[in-house]
Amino acid sequence: MNIATANLEDNAMVHLTYDTGLQQRLPCIFLRDNDQNELHPDTKERIFDLTKADIDVTPVSLRADNDTLYIRWPDRDQDAVYDAKWLSCQGSLNDPAIVPKQTWDASFADKITEFDAGCVEEKSTLLSMLTQLKQDGIVLITGLEDNETAGLGFGKHISFMRDSNFGLTFEVISKANPNNLAYTAIDLPLHTDLPNQELVPGYQFFHCYRNEATGGESTYCDGFKVAEDLRDQDPEAFELLTTVAQPFRFFDDGADVRYARPVIELDADGDIAQIAFNGHLAQTPALEGNALKAYYRAYQSLMRRLRSDEYVIEFKLQPQTMIVVDNRRVLHGRVAFDPSTGYRHLQGYYIDHAEIDSRIRVLAR
Ligand code: OGA
Ligand code: ZN
């Protein structure tokens, strides 16, 4: 793309027209701040000090030549050079890690996309897998090797893991003296993990090593879909769940980790940004009387939907597979199992959203 005209206007503004018809007005101070000569030559990070610049700075000279804009600033003895393509996309979010979400209900049960574990070895298949994960909030990995560390090996191809008080990886086995309901054999209603953390873990990776006991089926539900429907069907409940800070707490002998956040978090545009729901870790919000009762009604309205056949999918994870879910969107749970009937062992770990996004951008280069 080429720059057709470049003119200085009032108010220290550069008006550009491109041969595509695109028009753009860019403040001179923005162009001064983005002079490529003011980037560190190795790291390409900005070293220009904006506090020293005149907010009304204007060029000594300005000229466009095909796909390049040249500007001479008063305090510099060489032209600043701007690439037309770079200029034209400023202010627009040109990011391969932005993947529109497609929400789903129970009919999605047989539509979860499956990827062979070998997908991490190839740039294009890894990019497809991560993009699908961002779109659906869930993917199933098949064909892992039959050993306890196969799930870990898979994740190491993607990024580093997110640590927590449960360790970098956690072994979900029914054990004596559990510090968490996951380490028992009872049922775990749908939840997201660790909403009691300041930053909720982004993606949960769950490698199924053995699942031989009776019971122990896994359940999943798209929290964004439930929240969207709640917004339509019970706006009062939606309002409370997006505004009241719900405290969550995990504690044992070595830790006491607490955070309060709305169960449904909205972004600046009012779109659903995050679901944090965990009945085991929920504490009482800072309300009383009728306000607390109204909140309970709202919370129950959401919780009943989370039990509904309309939204929940259920299946038994098979050995040598791994389920990956967006832990800030998709809730997971399990049906009770009987440890006397067979061995059950899942291994979990987390990778945060920012790491997955970074990997997508590098793969898409
Ligand atoms: C967990 C969990 C599910 C299962 O460990 O956080 O939800 O299937 N486990 O055991
Ligand atoms: Zn869990």
mmCIF file of N, CA, C and O in Angstrom, residues 157-216:
data_model
loop_
_atom_site.group_PDB
_atom_site.id
_atom_site.type_symbol
_atom_site.label_atom_id
_atom_site.label_comp_id
_atom_site.label_asym_id
_atom_site.label_seq_id
_atom_site.Cartn_x
_atom_site.Cartn_y
_atom_site.Cartn_z
ATOM 1 N N HIS A 157 5.731 -28.346 24.943
ATOM 2 C CA HIS A 157 5.895 -27.848 23.577
ATOM 3 C C HIS A 157 5.198 -26.505 23.406
ATOM 4 O O HIS A 157 5.455 -25.793 22.439
ATOM 5 N N ILE A 158 4.246 -26.200 24.289
ATOM 6 C CA ILE A 158 3.427 -25.001 24.089
ATOM 7 C C ILE A 158 3.995 -23.819 24.874
ATOM 8 O O ILE A 158 4.274 -22.768 24.319
ATOM 9 N N SER A 159 4.184 -24.012 26.189
ATOM 10 C CA SER A 159 4.693 -22.899 26.993
ATOM 11 C C SER A 159 5.053 -23.383 28.398
ATOM 12 O O SER A 159 4.916 -24.564 28.693
ATOM 13 N N PHE A 160 5.471 -22.426 29.220
ATOM 14 C CA PHE A 160 5.715 -22.759 30.620
ATOM 15 C C PHE A 160 4.383 -22.792 31.361
ATOM 16 O O PHE A 160 3.371 -22.264 30.887
ATOM 17 N N MET A 161 4.401 -23.412 32.542
ATOM 18 C CA MET A 161 3.151 -23.635 33.273
ATOM 19 C C MET A 161 2.939 -22.596 34.364
ATOM 20 O O MET A 161 3.868 -21.925 34.777
ATOM 21 N N ARG A 162 1.726 -22.533 34.810
ATOM 22 C CA ARG A 162 1.339 -21.612 35.870
ATOM 23 C C ARG A 162 1.378 -22.356 37.202
ATOM 24 O O ARG A 162 0.700 -23.364 37.362
ATOM 25 N N ASP A 163 2.158 -21.856 38.119
ATOM 26 C CA ASP A 163 2.304 -22.512 39.419
ATOM 27 C C ASP A 163 1.139 -22.134 40.348
ATOM 28 O O ASP A 163 0.442 -21.153 40.095
ATOM 29 N N SER A 164 0.915 -22.929 41.387
ATOM 30 C CA SER A 164 -0.071 -22.565 42.419
ATOM 31 C C SER A 164 0.303 -23.304 43.695
ATOM 32 O O SER A 164 1.261 -24.080 43.709
ATOM 33 N N ASN A 165 -0.479 -23.086 44.742
ATOM 34 C CA ASN A 165 -0.186 -23.784 46.004
ATOM 35 C C ASN A 165 -0.381 -25.299 45.868
ATOM 36 O O ASN A 165 0.036 -26.047 46.742
ATOM 37 N N PHE A 166 -0.995 -25.759 44.780
ATOM 38 C CA PHE A 166 -1.121 -27.208 44.556
ATOM 39 C C PHE A 166 0.067 -27.762 43.765
ATOM 40 O O PHE A 166 0.122 -28.955 43.492
ATOM 41 N N GLY A 167 0.991 -26.885 43.394
ATOM 42 C CA GLY A 167 2.168 -27.327 42.641
ATOM 43 C C GLY A 167 1.988 -27.070 41.156
ATOM 44 O O GLY A 167 0.886 -26.797 40.679
ATOM 45 N N LEU A 168 3.111 -27.172 40.446
ATOM 46 C CA LEU A 168 3.115 -26.911 39.003
ATOM 47 C C LEU A 168 2.215 -27.913 38.284
ATOM 48 O O LEU A 168 1.548 -27.589 37.301
ATOM 49 N N THR A 169 2.214 -29.150 38.789
ATOM 50 C CA THR A 169 1.275 -30.155 38.279
ATOM 51 C C THR A 169 0.579 -30.742 39.495
ATOM 52 O O THR A 169 1.115 -30.699 40.603
ATOM 53 N N PHE A 170 -0.624 -31.247 39.299
ATOM 54 C CA PHE A 170 -1.324 -31.856 40.443
ATOM 55 C C PHE A 170 -1.907 -33.195 40.022
ATOM 56 O O PHE A 170 -2.403 -33.356 38.902
ATOM 57 N N GLU A 171 -1.770 -34.160 40.923
ATOM 58 C CA GLU A 171 -2.207 -35.524 40.638
ATOM 59 C C GLU A 171 -3.591 -35.695 41.254
ATOM 60 O O GLU A 171 -3.756 -35.625 42.476
ATOM 61 N N VAL A 172 -4.600 -35.889 40.406
ATOM 62 C CA VAL A 172 -5.966 -36.050 40.899
ATOM 63 C C VAL A 172 -6.221 -37.538 41.102
ATOM 64 O O VAL A 172 -6.487 -38.289 40.163
ATOM 65 N N ILE A 173 -6.055 -37.936 42.362
ATOM 66 C CA ILE A 173 -6.222 -39.329 42.772
ATOM 67 C C ILE A 173 -6.993 -39.268 44.088
ATOM 68 O O ILE A 173 -6.800 -38.325 44.861
ATOM 69 N N SER A 174 -7.837 -40.257 44.353
ATOM 70 C CA SER A 174 -8.505 -40.303 45.646
ATOM 71 C C SER A 174 -7.468 -40.699 46.698
ATOM 72 O O SER A 174 -6.825 -41.737 46.570
ATOM 73 N N LYS A 175 -7.236 -39.820 47.689
ATOM 74 C CA LYS A 175 -6.176 -40.131 48.650
ATOM 75 C C LYS A 175 -6.615 -39.866 50.084
ATOM 76 O O LYS A 175 -7.613 -39.155 50.318
ATOM 77 N N ALA A 176 -5.831 -40.416 51.029
ATOM 78 C CA ALA A 176 -6.118 -40.206 52.448
ATOM 79 C C ALA A 176 -5.782 -38.760 52.806
ATOM 80 O O ALA A 176 -4.882 -38.167 52.219
ATOM 81 N N ASN A 177 -6.478 -38.164 53.756
ATOM 82 C CA ASN A 177 -6.275 -36.786 54.226
ATOM 83 C C ASN A 177 -6.223 -35.756 53.088
ATOM 84 O O ASN A 177 -5.256 -35.006 52.968
ATOM 85 N N PRO A 178 -7.235 -35.724 52.234
ATOM 86 C CA PRO A 178 -7.202 -34.764 51.119
ATOM 87 C C PRO A 178 -7.315 -33.323 51.620
ATOM 88 O O PRO A 178 -7.964 -33.078 52.633
ATOM 89 N N ASN A 179 -6.684 -32.367 50.910
ATOM 90 C CA ASN A 179 -6.861 -30.947 51.256
ATOM 91 C C ASN A 179 -7.799 -30.272 50.257
ATOM 92 O O ASN A 179 -7.966 -29.062 50.280
ATOM 93 N N ASN A 180 -8.424 -31.100 49.385
ATOM 94 C CA ASN A 180 -9.225 -30.549 48.306
ATOM 95 C C ASN A 180 -10.201 -31.640 47.880
ATOM 96 O O ASN A 180 -9.831 -32.812 47.804
ATOM 97 N N LEU A 181 -11.446 -31.253 47.580
ATOM 98 C CA LEU A 181 -12.461 -32.257 47.213
ATOM 99 C C LEU A 181 -12.068 -33.061 45.977
ATOM 100 O O LEU A 181 -12.496 -34.206 45.811
ATOM 101 N N ALA A 182 -11.236 -32.462 45.102
ATOM 102 C CA ALA A 182 -10.817 -33.182 43.893
ATOM 103 C C ALA A 182 -10.066 -34.462 44.260
ATOM 104 O O ALA A 182 -10.063 -35.426 43.497
ATOM 105 N N TYR A 183 -9.416 -34.464 45.438
ATOM 106 C CA TYR A 183 -8.590 -35.619 45.842
ATOM 107 C C TYR A 183 -9.398 -36.635 46.658
ATOM 108 O O TYR A 183 -8.846 -37.443 47.396
ATOM 109 N N THR A 184 -10.739 -36.536 46.570
ATOM 110 C CA THR A 184 -11.620 -37.550 47.154
ATOM 111 C C THR A 184 -12.251 -38.304 45.975
ATOM 112 O O THR A 184 -11.854 -38.090 44.824
ATOM 113 N N ALA A 185 -13.259 -39.141 46.288
ATOM 114 C CA ALA A 185 -13.948 -39.854 45.199
ATOM 115 C C ALA A 185 -15.369 -39.321 45.018
ATOM 116 O O ALA A 185 -16.136 -39.862 44.229
ATOM 117 N N ILE A 186 -15.730 -38.261 45.755
ATOM 118 C CA ILE A 186 -17.115 -37.767 45.664
ATOM 119 C C ILE A 186 -17.303 -36.949 44.382
ATOM 120 O O ILE A 186 -16.329 -36.611 43.708
ATOM 121 N N ASP A 187 -18.566 -36.655 44.085
ATOM 122 C CA ASP A 187 -18.799 -35.899 42.856
ATOM 123 C C ASP A 187 -18.341 -34.456 43.017
ATOM 124 O O ASP A 187 -18.335 -33.910 44.131
ATOM 125 N N LEU A 188 -17.921 -33.866 41.928
ATOM 126 C CA LEU A 188 -17.504 -32.461 41.921
ATOM 127 C C LEU A 188 -18.440 -31.735 40.968
ATOM 128 O O LEU A 188 -18.325 -31.890 39.754
ATOM 129 N N PRO A 189 -19.399 -30.963 41.506
ATOM 130 C CA PRO A 189 -20.273 -30.202 40.606
ATOM 131 C C PRO A 189 -19.438 -29.243 39.755
ATOM 132 O O PRO A 189 -18.300 -28.913 40.112
ATOM 133 N N LEU A 190 -20.014 -28.813 38.656
ATOM 134 C CA LEU A 190 -19.286 -27.938 37.716
ATOM 135 C C LEU A 190 -18.691 -26.726 38.429
ATOM 136 O O LEU A 190 -19.349 -26.090 39.254
ATOM 137 N N HIS A 191 -17.459 -26.433 38.083
ATOM 138 C CA HIS A 191 -16.742 -25.318 38.723
ATOM 139 C C HIS A 191 -15.629 -24.847 37.800
ATOM 140 O O HIS A 191 -15.281 -25.529 36.836
ATOM 141 N N THR A 192 -15.064 -23.690 38.104
ATOM 142 C CA THR A 192 -13.790 -23.298 37.505
ATOM 143 C C THR A 192 -12.751 -23.386 38.616
ATOM 144 O O THR A 192 -13.070 -23.194 39.792
ATOM 145 N N ASP A 193 -11.504 -23.683 38.244
ATOM 146 C CA ASP A 193 -10.469 -23.871 39.260
ATOM 147 C C ASP A 193 -9.921 -22.531 39.762
ATOM 148 O O ASP A 193 -9.738 -21.588 38.977
ATOM 149 N N LEU A 194 -9.651 -22.503 41.036
ATOM 150 C CA LEU A 194 -8.920 -21.432 41.717
ATOM 151 C C LEU A 194 -9.398 -19.993 41.458
ATOM 152 O O LEU A 194 -8.592 -19.101 41.207
ATOM 153 N N PRO A 195 -10.717 -19.757 41.574
ATOM 154 C CA PRO A 195 -11.180 -18.363 41.497
ATOM 155 C C PRO A 195 -10.721 -17.553 42.706
ATOM 156 O O PRO A 195 -10.890 -16.329 42.728
ATOM 157 N N ASN A 196 -10.150 -18.256 43.696
ATOM 158 C CA ASN A 196 -9.618 -17.583 44.887
ATOM 159 C C ASN A 196 -8.243 -16.978 44.638
ATOM 160 O O ASN A 196 -7.676 -16.340 45.524
ATOM 161 N N GLN A 197 -7.687 -17.189 43.421
ATOM 162 C CA GLN A 197 -6.386 -16.604 43.089
ATOM 163 C C GLN A 197 -6.600 -15.227 42.466
ATOM 164 O O GLN A 197 -7.567 -15.028 41.719
ATOM 165 N N GLU A 198 -5.663 -14.312 42.700
ATOM 166 C CA GLU A 198 -5.766 -12.961 42.134
ATOM 167 C C GLU A 198 -5.913 -13.036 40.609
ATOM 168 O O GLU A 198 -6.747 -12.353 40.016
ATOM 169 N N LEU A 199 -5.102 -13.864 39.978
ATOM 170 C CA LEU A 199 -5.254 -14.119 38.544
ATOM 171 C C LEU A 199 -5.687 -15.572 38.399
ATOM 172 O O LEU A 199 -4.947 -16.485 38.770
ATOM 173 N N VAL A 200 -6.899 -15.779 37.902
ATOM 174 C CA VAL A 200 -7.425 -17.150 37.779
ATOM 175 C C VAL A 200 -6.628 -17.876 36.692
ATOM 176 O O VAL A 200 -6.402 -17.313 35.617
ATOM 177 N N PRO A 201 -6.173 -19.117 36.936
ATOM 178 C CA PRO A 201 -5.424 -19.843 35.902
ATOM 179 C C PRO A 201 -6.184 -19.862 34.576
ATOM 180 O O PRO A 201 -7.409 -20.054 34.551
ATOM 181 N N GLY A 202 -5.470 -19.681 33.472
ATOM 182 C CA GLY A 202 -6.090 -19.495 32.168
ATOM 183 C C GLY A 202 -6.650 -20.775 31.558
ATOM 184 O O GLY A 202 -7.861 -20.946 31.457
ATOM 185 N N TYR A 203 -5.779 -21.676 31.124
ATOM 186 C CA TYR A 203 -6.237 -22.934 30.528
ATOM 187 C C TYR A 203 -5.850 -24.084 31.439
ATOM 188 O O TYR A 203 -4.751 -24.107 32.000
ATOM 189 N N GLN A 204 -6.788 -25.031 31.560
ATOM 190 C CA GLN A 204 -6.514 -26.210 32.363
ATOM 191 C C GLN A 204 -6.268 -27.388 31.420
ATOM 192 O O GLN A 204 -7.084 -27.651 30.527
ATOM 193 N N PHE A 205 -5.161 -28.072 31.623
ATOM 194 C CA PHE A 205 -4.810 -29.273 30.852
ATOM 195 C C PHE A 205 -4.988 -30.459 31.788
ATOM 196 O O PHE A 205 -4.418 -30.483 32.882
ATOM 197 N N PHE A 206 -5.782 -31.436 31.362
ATOM 198 C CA PHE A 206 -6.058 -32.589 32.215
ATOM 199 C C PHE A 206 -5.745 -33.867 31.458
ATOM 200 O O PHE A 206 -6.477 -34.272 30.557
ATOM 201 N N HIS A 207 -4.635 -34.476 31.812
ATOM 202 C CA HIS A 207 -4.237 -35.730 31.165
ATOM 203 C C HIS A 207 -4.888 -36.889 31.912
ATOM 204 O O HIS A 207 -4.727 -37.013 33.127
ATOM 205 N N CYS A 208 -5.615 -37.740 31.163
ATOM 206 C CA CYS A 208 -6.205 -38.919 31.784
ATOM 207 C C CYS A 208 -5.215 -40.066 31.636
ATOM 208 O O CYS A 208 -4.983 -40.559 30.526
ATOM 209 N N TYR A 209 -4.616 -40.453 32.764
ATOM 210 C CA TYR A 209 -3.668 -41.575 32.729
ATOM 211 C C TYR A 209 -4.414 -42.896 32.918
ATOM 212 O O TYR A 209 -4.262 -43.821 32.127
ATOM 213 N N ARG A 210 -5.262 -42.952 33.958
ATOM 214 C CA ARG A 210 -6.089 -44.148 34.164
ATOM 215 C C ARG A 210 -7.486 -43.701 34.605
ATOM 216 O O ARG A 210 -7.619 -42.742 35.373
ATOM 217 N N ASN A 211 -8.517 -44.410 34.124
ATOM 218 C CA ASN A 211 -9.894 -44.067 34.509
ATOM 219 C C ASN A 211 -10.702 -45.359 34.581
ATOM 220 O O ASN A 211 -11.672 -45.550 33.861
ATOM 221 N N GLU A 212 -10.233 -46.274 35.433
ATOM 222 C CA GLU A 212 -10.778 -47.639 35.434
ATOM 223 C C GLU A 212 -11.888 -47.860 36.456
ATOM 224 O O GLU A 212 -12.542 -48.901 36.446
ATOM 225 N N ALA A 213 -12.096 -46.905 37.364
ATOM 226 C CA ALA A 213 -13.130 -47.082 38.394
ATOM 227 C C ALA A 213 -14.515 -46.896 37.794
ATOM 228 O O ALA A 213 -14.672 -46.226 36.763
ATOM 229 N N THR A 214 -15.516 -47.461 38.462
ATOM 230 C CA THR A 214 -16.906 -47.216 38.056
ATOM 231 C C THR A 214 -17.239 -45.763 38.394
ATOM 232 O O THR A 214 -16.925 -45.290 39.490
ATOM 233 N N GLY A 215 -17.876 -45.071 37.459
ATOM 234 C CA GLY A 215 -18.166 -43.644 37.673
ATOM 235 C C GLY A 215 -17.001 -42.794 37.195
ATOM 236 O O GLY A 215 -16.193 -43.235 36.375
ATOM 237 N N GLY A 216 -16.925 -41.572 37.726
ATOM 238 C CA GLY A 216 -15.799 -40.702 37.368
ATOM 239 C C GLY A 216 -15.942 -40.048 35.997
ATOM 240 O O GLY A 216 -14.965 -39.571 35.434
#
